[in-house]
XYZ file of C-alpha atoms in Angstrom:
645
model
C -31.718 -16.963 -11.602
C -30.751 -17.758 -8.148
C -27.370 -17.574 -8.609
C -28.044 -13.898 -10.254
C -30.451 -12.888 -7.081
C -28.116 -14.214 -4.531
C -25.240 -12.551 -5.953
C -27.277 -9.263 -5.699
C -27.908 -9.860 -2.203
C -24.651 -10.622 -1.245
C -23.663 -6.942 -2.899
C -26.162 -5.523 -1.230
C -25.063 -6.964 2.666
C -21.712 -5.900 1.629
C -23.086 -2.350 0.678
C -24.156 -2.228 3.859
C -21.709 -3.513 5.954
C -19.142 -1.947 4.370
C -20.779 1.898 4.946
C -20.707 0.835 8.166
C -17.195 0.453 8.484
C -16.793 3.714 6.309
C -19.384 5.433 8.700
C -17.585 4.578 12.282
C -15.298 7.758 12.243
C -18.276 9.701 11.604
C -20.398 8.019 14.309
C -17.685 7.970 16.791
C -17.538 11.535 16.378
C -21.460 12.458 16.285
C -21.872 10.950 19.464
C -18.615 11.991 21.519
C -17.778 7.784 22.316
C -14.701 6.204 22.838
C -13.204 3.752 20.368
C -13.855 1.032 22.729
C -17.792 1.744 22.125
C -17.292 1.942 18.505
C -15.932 -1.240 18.745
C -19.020 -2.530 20.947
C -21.803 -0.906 18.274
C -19.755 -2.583 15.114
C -19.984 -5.639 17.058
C -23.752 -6.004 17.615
C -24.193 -7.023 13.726
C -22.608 -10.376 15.149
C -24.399 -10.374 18.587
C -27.770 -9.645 16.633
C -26.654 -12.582 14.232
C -25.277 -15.378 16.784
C -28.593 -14.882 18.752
C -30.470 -17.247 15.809
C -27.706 -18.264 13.324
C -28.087 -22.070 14.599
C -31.633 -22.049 14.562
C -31.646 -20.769 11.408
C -29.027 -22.811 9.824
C -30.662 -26.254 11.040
C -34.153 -25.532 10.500
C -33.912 -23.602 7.701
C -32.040 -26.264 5.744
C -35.731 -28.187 5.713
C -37.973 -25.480 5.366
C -38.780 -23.533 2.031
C -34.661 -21.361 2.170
C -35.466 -18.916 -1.211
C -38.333 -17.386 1.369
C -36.396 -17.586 4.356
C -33.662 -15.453 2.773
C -36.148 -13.175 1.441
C -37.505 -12.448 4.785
C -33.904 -12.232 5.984
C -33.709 -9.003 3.428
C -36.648 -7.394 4.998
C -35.477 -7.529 8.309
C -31.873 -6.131 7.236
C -33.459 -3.198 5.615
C -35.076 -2.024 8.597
C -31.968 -2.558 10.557
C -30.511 0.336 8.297
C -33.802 2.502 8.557
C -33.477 2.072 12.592
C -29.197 3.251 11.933
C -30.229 6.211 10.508
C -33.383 7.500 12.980
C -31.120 9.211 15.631
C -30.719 11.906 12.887
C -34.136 13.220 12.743
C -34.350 13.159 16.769
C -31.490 15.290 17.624
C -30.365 18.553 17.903
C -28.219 20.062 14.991
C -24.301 19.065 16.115
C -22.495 21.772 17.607
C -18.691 20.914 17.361
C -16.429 21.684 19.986
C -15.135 25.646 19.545
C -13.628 28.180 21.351
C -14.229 31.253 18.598
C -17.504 32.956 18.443
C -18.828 32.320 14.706
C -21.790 34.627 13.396
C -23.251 34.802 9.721
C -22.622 39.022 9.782
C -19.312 38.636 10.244
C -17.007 39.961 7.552
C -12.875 39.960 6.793
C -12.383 43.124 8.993
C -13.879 42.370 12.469
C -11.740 41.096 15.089
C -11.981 38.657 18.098
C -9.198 38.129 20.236
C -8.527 34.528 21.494
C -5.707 35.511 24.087
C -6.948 37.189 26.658
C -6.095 37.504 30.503
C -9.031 36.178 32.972
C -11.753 35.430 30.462
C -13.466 31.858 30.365
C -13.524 29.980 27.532
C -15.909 26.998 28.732
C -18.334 27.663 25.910
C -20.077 24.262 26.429
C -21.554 25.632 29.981
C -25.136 25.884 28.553
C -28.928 25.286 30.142
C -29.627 22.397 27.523
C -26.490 20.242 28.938
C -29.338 18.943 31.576
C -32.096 17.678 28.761
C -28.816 16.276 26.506
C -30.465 13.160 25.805
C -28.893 12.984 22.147
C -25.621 11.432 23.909
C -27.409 7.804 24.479
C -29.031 8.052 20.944
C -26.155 5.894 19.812
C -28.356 3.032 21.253
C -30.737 3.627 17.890
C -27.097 2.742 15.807
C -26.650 -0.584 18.057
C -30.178 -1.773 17.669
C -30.379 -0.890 14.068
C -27.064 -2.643 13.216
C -27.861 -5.827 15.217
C -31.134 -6.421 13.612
C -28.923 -6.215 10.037
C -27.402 -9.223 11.912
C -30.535 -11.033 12.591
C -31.594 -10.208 9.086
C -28.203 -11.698 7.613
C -28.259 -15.480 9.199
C -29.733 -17.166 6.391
C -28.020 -15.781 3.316
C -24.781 -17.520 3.743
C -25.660 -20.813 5.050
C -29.169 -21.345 3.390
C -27.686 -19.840 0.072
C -24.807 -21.549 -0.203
C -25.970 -24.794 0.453
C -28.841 -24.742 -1.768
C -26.754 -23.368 -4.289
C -24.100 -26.432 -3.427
C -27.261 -28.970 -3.918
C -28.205 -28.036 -7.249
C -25.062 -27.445 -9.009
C -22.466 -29.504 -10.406
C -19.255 -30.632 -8.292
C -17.298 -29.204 -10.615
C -18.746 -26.095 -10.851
C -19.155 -25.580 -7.810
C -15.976 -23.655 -6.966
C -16.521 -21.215 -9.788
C -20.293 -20.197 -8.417
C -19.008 -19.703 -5.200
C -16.011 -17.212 -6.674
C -18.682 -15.606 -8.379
C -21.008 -15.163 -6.117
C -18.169 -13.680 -3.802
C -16.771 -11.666 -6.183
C -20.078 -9.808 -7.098
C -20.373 -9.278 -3.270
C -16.940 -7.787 -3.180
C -18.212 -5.081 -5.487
C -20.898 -4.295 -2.477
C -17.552 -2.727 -0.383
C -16.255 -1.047 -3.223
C -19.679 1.569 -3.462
C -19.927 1.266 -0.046
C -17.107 2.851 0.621
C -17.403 5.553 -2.001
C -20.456 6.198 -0.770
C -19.228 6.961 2.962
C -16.523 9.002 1.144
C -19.331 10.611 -0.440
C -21.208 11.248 2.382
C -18.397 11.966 4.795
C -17.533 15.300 2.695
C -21.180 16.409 3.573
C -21.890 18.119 6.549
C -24.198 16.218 9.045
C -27.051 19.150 8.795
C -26.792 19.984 5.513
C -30.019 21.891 4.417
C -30.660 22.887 7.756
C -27.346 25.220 8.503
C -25.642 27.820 7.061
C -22.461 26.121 5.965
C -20.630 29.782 5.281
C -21.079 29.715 9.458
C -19.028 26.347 9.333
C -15.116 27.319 10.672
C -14.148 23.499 10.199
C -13.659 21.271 6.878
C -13.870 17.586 6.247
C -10.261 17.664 6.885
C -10.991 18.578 10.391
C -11.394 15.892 13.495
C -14.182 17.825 14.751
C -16.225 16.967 11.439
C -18.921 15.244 10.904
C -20.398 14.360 7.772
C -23.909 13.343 6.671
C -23.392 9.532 7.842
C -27.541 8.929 8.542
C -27.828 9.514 4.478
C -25.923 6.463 3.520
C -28.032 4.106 5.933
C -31.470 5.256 3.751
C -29.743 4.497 0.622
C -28.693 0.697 1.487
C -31.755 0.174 3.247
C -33.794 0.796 -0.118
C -30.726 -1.411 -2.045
C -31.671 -4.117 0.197
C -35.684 -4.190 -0.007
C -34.929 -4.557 -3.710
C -32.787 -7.728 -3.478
C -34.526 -9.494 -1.784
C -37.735 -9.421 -4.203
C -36.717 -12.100 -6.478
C -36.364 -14.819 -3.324
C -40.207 -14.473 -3.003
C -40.679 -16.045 -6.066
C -37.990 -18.847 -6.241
C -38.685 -22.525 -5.729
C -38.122 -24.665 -2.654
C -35.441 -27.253 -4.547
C -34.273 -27.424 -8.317
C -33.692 -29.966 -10.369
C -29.855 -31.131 -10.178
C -28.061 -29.513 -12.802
C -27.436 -31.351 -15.583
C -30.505 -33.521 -15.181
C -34.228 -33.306 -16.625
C -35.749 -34.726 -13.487
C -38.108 -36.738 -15.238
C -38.409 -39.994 -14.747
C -35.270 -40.156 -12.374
C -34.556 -39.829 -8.782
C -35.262 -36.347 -7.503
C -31.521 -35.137 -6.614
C -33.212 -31.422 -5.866
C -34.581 -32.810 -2.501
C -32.547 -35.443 -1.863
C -29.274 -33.485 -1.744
C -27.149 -35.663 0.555
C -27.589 -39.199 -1.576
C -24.985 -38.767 -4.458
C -22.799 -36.503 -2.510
C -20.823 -38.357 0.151
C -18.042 -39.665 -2.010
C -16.684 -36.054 -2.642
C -16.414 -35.392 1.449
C -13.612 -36.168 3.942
C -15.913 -37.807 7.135
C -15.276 -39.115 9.859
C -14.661 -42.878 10.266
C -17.178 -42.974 12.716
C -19.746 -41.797 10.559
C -19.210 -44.103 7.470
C -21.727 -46.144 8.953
C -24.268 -43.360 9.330
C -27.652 -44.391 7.172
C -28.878 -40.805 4.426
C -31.263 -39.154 6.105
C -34.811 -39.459 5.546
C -37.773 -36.599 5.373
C -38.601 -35.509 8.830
C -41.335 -33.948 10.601
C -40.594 -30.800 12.992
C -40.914 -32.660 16.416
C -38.510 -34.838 14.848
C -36.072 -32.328 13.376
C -36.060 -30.557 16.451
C -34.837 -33.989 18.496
C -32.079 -34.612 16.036
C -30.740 -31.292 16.145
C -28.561 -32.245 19.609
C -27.349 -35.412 18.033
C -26.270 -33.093 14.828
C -24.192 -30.937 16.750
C -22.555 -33.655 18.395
C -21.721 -35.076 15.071
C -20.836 -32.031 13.540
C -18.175 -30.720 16.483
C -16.148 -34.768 16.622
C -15.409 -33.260 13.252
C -11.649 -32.793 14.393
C -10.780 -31.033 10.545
C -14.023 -28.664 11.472
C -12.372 -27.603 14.699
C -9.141 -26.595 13.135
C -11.038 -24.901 10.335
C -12.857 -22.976 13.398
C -9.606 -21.935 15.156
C -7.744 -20.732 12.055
C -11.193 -18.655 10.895
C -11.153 -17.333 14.375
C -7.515 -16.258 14.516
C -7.735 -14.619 11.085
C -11.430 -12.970 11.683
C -9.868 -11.464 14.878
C -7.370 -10.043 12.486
C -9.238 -8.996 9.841
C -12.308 -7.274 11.557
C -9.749 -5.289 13.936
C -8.009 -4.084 10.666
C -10.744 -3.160 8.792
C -12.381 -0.914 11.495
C -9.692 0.734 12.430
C -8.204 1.141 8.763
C -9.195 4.477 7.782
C -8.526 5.915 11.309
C -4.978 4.129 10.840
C -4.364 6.152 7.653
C -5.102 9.172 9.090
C -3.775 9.234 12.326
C -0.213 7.615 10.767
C -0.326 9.126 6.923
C -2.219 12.227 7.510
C -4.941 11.900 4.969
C -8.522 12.989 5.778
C -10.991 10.303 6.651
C -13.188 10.257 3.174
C -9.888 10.209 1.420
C -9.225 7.308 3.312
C -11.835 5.502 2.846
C -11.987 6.394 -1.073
C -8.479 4.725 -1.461
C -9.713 1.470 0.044
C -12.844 1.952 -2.019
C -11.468 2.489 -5.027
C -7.983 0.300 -4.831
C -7.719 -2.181 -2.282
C -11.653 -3.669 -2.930
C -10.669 -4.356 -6.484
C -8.214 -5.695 -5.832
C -9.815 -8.327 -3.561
C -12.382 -8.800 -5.655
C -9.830 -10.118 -8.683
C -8.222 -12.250 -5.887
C -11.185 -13.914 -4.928
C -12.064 -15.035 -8.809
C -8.436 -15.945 -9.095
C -8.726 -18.157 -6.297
C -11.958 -19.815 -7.626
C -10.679 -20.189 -11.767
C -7.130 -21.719 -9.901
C -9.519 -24.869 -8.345
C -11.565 -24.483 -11.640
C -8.532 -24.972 -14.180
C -6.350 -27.466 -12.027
C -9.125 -29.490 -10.244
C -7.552 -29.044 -6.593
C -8.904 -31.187 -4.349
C -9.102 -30.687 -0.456
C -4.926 -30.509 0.267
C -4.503 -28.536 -3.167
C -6.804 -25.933 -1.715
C -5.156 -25.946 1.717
C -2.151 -25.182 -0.162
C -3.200 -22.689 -1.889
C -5.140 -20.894 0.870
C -1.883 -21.595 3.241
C 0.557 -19.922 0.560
C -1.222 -16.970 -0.162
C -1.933 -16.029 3.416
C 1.982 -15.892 4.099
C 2.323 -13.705 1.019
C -0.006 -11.722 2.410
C 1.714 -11.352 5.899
C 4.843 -11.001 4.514
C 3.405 -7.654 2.540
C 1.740 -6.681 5.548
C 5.183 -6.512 7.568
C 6.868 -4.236 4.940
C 4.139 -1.889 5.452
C 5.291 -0.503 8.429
C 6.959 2.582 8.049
C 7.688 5.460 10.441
C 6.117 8.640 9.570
C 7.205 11.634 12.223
C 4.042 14.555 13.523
C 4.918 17.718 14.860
C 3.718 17.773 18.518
C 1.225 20.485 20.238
C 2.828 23.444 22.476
C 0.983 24.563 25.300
C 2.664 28.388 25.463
C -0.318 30.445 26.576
C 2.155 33.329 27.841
C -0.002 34.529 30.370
C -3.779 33.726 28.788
C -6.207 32.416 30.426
C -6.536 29.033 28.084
C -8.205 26.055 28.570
C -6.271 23.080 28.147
C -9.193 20.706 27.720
C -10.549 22.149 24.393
C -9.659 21.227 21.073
C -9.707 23.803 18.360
C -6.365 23.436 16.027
C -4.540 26.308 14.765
C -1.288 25.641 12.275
C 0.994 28.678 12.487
C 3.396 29.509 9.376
C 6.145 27.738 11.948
C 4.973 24.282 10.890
C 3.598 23.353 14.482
C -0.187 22.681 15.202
C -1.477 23.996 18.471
C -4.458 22.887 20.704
C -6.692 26.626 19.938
C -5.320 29.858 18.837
C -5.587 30.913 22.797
C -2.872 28.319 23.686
C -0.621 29.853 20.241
C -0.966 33.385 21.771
C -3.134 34.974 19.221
C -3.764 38.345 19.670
C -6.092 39.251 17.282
C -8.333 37.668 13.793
C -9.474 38.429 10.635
C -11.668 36.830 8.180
C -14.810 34.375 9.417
C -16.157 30.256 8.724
C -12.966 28.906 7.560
C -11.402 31.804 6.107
C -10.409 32.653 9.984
C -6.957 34.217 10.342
C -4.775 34.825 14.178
C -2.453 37.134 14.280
C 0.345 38.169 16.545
C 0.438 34.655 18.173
C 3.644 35.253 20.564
C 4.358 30.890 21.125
C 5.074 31.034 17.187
C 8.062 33.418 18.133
C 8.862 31.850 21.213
C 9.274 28.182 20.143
C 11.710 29.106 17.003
C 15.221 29.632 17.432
C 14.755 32.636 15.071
C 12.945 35.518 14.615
C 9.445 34.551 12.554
C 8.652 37.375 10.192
C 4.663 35.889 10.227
C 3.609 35.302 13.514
C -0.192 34.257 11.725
C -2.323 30.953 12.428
C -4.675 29.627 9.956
C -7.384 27.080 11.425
C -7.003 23.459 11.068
C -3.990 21.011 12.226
C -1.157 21.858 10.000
C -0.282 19.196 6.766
C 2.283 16.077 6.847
C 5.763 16.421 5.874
C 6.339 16.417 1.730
C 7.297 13.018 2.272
C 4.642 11.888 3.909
C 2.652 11.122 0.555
C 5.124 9.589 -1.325
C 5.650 7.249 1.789
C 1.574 6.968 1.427
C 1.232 5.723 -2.145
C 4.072 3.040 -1.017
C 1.767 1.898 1.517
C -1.090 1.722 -0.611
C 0.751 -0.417 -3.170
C 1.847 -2.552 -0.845
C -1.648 -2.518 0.775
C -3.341 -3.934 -2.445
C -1.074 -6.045 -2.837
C -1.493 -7.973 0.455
C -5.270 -7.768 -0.315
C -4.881 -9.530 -3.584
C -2.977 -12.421 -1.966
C -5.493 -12.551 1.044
C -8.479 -12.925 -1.133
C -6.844 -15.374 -3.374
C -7.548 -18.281 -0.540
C -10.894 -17.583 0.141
C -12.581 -19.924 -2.152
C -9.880 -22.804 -1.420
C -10.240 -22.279 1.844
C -14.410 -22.256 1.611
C -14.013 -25.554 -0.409
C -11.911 -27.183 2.314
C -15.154 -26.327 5.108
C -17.503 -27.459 2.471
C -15.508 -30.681 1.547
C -14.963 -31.610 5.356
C -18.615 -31.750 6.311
C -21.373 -34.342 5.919
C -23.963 -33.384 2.923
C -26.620 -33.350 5.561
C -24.677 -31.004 8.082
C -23.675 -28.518 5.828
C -26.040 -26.331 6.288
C -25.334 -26.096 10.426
C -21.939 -26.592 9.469
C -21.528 -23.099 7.819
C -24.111 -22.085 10.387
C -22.220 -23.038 13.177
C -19.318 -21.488 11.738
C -20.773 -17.757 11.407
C -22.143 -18.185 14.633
C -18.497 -18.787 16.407
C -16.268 -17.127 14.594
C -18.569 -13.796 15.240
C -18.949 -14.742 18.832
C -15.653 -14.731 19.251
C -14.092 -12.999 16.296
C -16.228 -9.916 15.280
C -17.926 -8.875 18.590
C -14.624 -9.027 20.618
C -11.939 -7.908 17.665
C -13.381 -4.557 17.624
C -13.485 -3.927 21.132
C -10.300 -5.146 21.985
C -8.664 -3.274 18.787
C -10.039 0.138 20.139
C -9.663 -0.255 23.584
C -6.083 -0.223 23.122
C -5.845 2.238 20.638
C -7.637 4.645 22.688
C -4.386 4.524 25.079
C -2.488 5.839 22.224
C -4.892 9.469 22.128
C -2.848 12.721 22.940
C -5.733 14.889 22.882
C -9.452 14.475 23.986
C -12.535 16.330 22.991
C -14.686 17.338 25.490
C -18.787 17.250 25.495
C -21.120 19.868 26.041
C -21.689 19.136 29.370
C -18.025 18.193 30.417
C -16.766 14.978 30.109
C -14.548 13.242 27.761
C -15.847 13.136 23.994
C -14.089 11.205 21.131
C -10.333 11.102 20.687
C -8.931 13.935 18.453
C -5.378 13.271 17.892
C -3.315 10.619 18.444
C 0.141 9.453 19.311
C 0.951 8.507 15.382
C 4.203 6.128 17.108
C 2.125 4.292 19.393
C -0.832 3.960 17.297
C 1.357 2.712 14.639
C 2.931 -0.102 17.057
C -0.735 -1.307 18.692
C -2.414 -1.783 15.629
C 0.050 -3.319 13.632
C 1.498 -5.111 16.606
C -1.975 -6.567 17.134
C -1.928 -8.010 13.213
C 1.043 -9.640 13.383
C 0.526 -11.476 16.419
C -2.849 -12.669 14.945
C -1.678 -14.179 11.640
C 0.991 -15.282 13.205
C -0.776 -17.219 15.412
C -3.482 -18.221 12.228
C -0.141 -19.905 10.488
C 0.566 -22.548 13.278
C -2.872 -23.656 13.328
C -2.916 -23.992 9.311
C 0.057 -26.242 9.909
C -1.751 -28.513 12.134
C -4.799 -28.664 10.012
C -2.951 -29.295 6.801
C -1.198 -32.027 8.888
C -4.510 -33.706 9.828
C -5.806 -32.961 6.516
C -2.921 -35.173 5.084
C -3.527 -38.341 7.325
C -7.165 -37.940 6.920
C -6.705 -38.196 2.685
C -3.880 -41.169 3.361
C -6.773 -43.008 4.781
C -9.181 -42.397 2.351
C -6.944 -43.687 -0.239
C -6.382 -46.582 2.169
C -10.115 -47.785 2.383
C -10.712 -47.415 -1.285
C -7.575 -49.100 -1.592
C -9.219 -51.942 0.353
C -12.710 -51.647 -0.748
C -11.863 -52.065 -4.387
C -9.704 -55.187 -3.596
C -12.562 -56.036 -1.842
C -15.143 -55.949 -5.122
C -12.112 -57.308 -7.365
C -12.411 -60.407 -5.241
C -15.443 -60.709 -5.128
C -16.030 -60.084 -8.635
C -13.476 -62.965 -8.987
C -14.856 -65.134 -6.217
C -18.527 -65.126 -8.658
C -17.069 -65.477 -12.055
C -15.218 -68.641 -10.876
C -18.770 -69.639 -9.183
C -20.752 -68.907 -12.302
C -17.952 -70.846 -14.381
C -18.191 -74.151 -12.168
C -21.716 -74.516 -11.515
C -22.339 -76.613 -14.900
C -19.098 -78.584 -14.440
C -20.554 -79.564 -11.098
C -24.080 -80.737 -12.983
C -22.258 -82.428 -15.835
C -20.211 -84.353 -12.900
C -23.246 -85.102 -11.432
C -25.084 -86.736 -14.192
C -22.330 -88.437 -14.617
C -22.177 -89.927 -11.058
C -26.209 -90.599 -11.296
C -25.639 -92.662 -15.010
C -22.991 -94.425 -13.077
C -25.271 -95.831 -10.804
């Protein structure tokens, strides 16, 4: 049952957190921020869950953990309840137009985009001083950094209880379970934001027919508050069974009767199965504690836990790979459609449907791999180290060049502003910034049906004469090569996730096999808390701060100012973000090589001192046979002596 409910709970975090990620295009875009701030409000999940992770993680390990995670799922449904309030306080979203759009229009009524002297700063309105929507995304930090408060005790609390109870050997196999349930979490998270991000962020309240954009546009924004409600409610549910759970099991395998309790003793039978320290081999099992006392060891602990030399290269290598992976993984679907052209909930419904089953089978591979061939610790290094090169080496062939026809900026004589973003294609294959900038004379149609005509820049930028000198709204499609060169990427793209998530659980079993029984807990805690310190509040940040040097084109508030990015330099994008990766992993690979290294020496002298410690009973063993054998000669010798005399 606890393996069942935690399994649930680790979907339902990774429903969440996953929507997140699928939801960052959509936020970005709601509230006119840079990348850079996208990165800062994906990162307060780990500032929200590095403010108590250590707390939680030492205490916790002695108090009642079922409960504690229970409460934990509470808290990280009203994180995603807080997410999606900014909805119901602001206005409905006005996107960034320069065409006048009105429900009585009909396919014969013109407006004419192009014309001399005439302002076009439609954003100029009396509400622009009372626009206190723009710092609602403060409700979207808050919210998502209470889901990281909420999180802290699911992994370390959950894991190590499970770890307690279980048998050695099956161990592994829970674990790859466990994980691979939670993999599913991603999978519907993402086809949810998909979902949602083909809905428009008022629907029910507007008249879409008045809508001139469609999800394919960068201007859209789809109903990303309804996703939030939906894994707020998954997440009250899971964490209902944890109410009910006990504080400690019997071991498995054992009927607890009449034995020693293993279930709350869970550091006594354990220490032969852990690579320690030499100066903790003479370290006495710990004994129950009150909190005064808990609270006085937990300084010595960390001092224990951090001369760990094998748990500071696990540390380093997480870190280099977390920075990696976070960076990647937010900026993924903006990646595919900035480089490959697709819209963003087609992006994120590839990596939905394709690449998260794909991880998901590489993460039970990894576990039924330690299952079937019993790896120890440097059979799971391997592993974890071979599979992450496989996975590097797929993510280098990845990189193919993909060419984007570039914006003109023939106005001919209008009176265009340069600063607004409304994209016409014309029949010549080349997207421009608003039909005023094209030269359009003249429309038909209304909502998305909207035609230009007579746009003079689509004669003057083509060598010859255009017989349709039209503009249809929207940024004009990729090349016809563009999606054949797609589905190579994706192939190769779940590949490299397959090979990635194979040395997860080999690479889990290493940190779990490294540690004292009775740090474990901290251990993992310690771990979360560090690697999203460093790894997942600074990856994101970092990751869009340089890909927002790559935009061609801004978006501009209602107010003035700069609003979110809406196109960018596909070449340079292209060379950050992937740049970025390989310098990472990279990096990741020559700290594996020391920490396999130390791993090595450290199992050499293991063997070595049981090596000497079983000489050491053999001759002792020896040493009291021989005893037992000449005590009666001795007495018979003595009689002997006392006859004599």
């Amino acid at each position: 049952m606890f393996l069942v409910s935690l399994s649930f709970v680790y979907f339902a975090k990774a429903f969440q957190g996953s929507y997140m990620k699928s939801s960052v295009i959509q936020i970005e875009r709601r509230f006119d921020v840079p990348s850079s701030l996208i990165g800062v409000i994906d990162g307060s999940f780990e500032i929200g869950n590095l403010l108590i992770i250590a707390f939680v993680s030492y205490f916790g390990a002695k108090l009642h953990r079922p409960k504690l995670i229970a409460v934990g799922c509470l808290v990280m449904a009203s994180g995603s309840f807080l997410t999606a309030l900014p909805h119901f306080f602001q206005e409905r979203y006005q996107y960034e137009t320069t065409i006048s759009q009105s429900s009585s229009f009909n396919s014969s009524q013109s407006v004419f985009p192009c014309v001399a002297n005439h302002s076009t700063d439609f954003f100029l309105l009396p509400a622009c001083e009372n626009e206190a929507s723009s710092y609602m995304w403060i409700y979207v930090f808050l919210g998502n950094m209470i889901r990281g408060i909420g999180e802290t005790p699911v992994m370390p609390l959950g894991i190590s209880y499970l770890d307690d109870f279980a048998r050695e050997e099956n161990t592994a196999f829970y674990i790859a379970c466990i994980q691979t349930v939670g993999i599913m979490g991603p999978v519907f998270g993402f086809l949810l934001g998909s979902f949602c991000a083909k809905l428009y962020v008022d629907i029910g309240a507007v008249d879409l027919e008045t809508v001139s954009i469609d999800h394919k546009d960068s201007r859209w924004v789809g109903a990303w508050w309804l996703g939030f409600l939906v894994t707020g409610v998954v997440m009250l549910l899971a964490g209902i069974p944890f109410w009910f759970l006990p504080r400690s099991l019997p071991k498995q395998g054992e009927d607890g009767k009449g034995k020693k309790d293993k279930g709350n003793d869970s550091t006594g039978a354990e220490q032969d199965r852990f690579i320690v320290e030499k100066s903790e081999a003479h370290l006495e099992k710990p004994r129950p504690v009150v909190f005064s006392e808990m609270a006085k060891g937990f300084l010595p602990s960390l001092k224990r836990l951090f001369s760990n030399t094998v748990f500071l290269l696990i540390i380093l290598v997480s870190l280099v790979q977390v920075n990696g992976f976070v960076g990647m993984t937010t900026f993924k679907p903006k990646y595919m459609e900035q480089v490959y052209g697709q819209s963003p909930s087609k992006a994120i419904f590839f990596i939905g449907i394709m690449t998260l089953p794909a991880v998901a089978l590489g993460i039970i591979t990894g576990g039924f791999v330690m299952k079937r061939f019993k790896l120890g610790v440097l059979g799971a290094a391997r592993l974890s180290i071979s599979v992450s090169i496989l996975f590097f080496l797929c993510l280098i062939i990845q990189n193919t060049n993909v060419q984007e026809s570039l914006l003109s900026q023939c106005n001919l004589g209008c009176s265009c502003s340069l600063k607004h973003w409304d994209p016409v294609c014309a029949y010549n294959g080349i997207t421009y910034a608003s039909p005023c900038l094209a030269g359009c004379q003249s429309s038909t149609g209304s909502g998305k049906e909207m035609v230009f005509h007579n746009c003079t820049c689509v004669n003057a930028e083509w060598p010859l004469p255009v017989v349709n000198s039209s503009a249809a709204l929207g940024q004009c499609s990729r090349h016809a090569d563009c999606n054949h060169i797609f589905k190579y990427y994706m192939a190769m793209n779940v590949l490299s996730s397959f090979m990635i998530a194979c040395g997860a659980t080999p690479g889990f079993i290493v940190l779990l096999r490294s540690i004292q029984p009775d740090l474990k807990s901290l251990a993992l805690g310690m771990q979360i808390l560090i690697i999203r310190t460093l790894g997942g509040i600074p990856g994101p940040i970092y990751f869009g701060a340089l890909i927002d040097r790559t935009c061609l084109k801004w978006g501009s508030k209602k107010c003035g100012g700069r609003g979110a990015c809406r196109l960018y330099d596909s070449d340079a994008f292209r060379v950050t973000f992937l740049g970025l990766l390989y310098g990472l992993y990279s990096l990741s690979y020559l700290l594996w090589g020391f920490l396999y290294s130390r791993l090595s020496r450290r199992q050499k002298e293991l063997a070595l001192q049981n090596q000497v410690k079983a000489s050491e009973l053999e001759f002792i063993g020896v040493h009291k046979h021989n005893k037992e054998m000449d005590l009666p000669l001795q007495s018979k010798e003595e009689q002997e002596r006392d006859n004599s005399v």
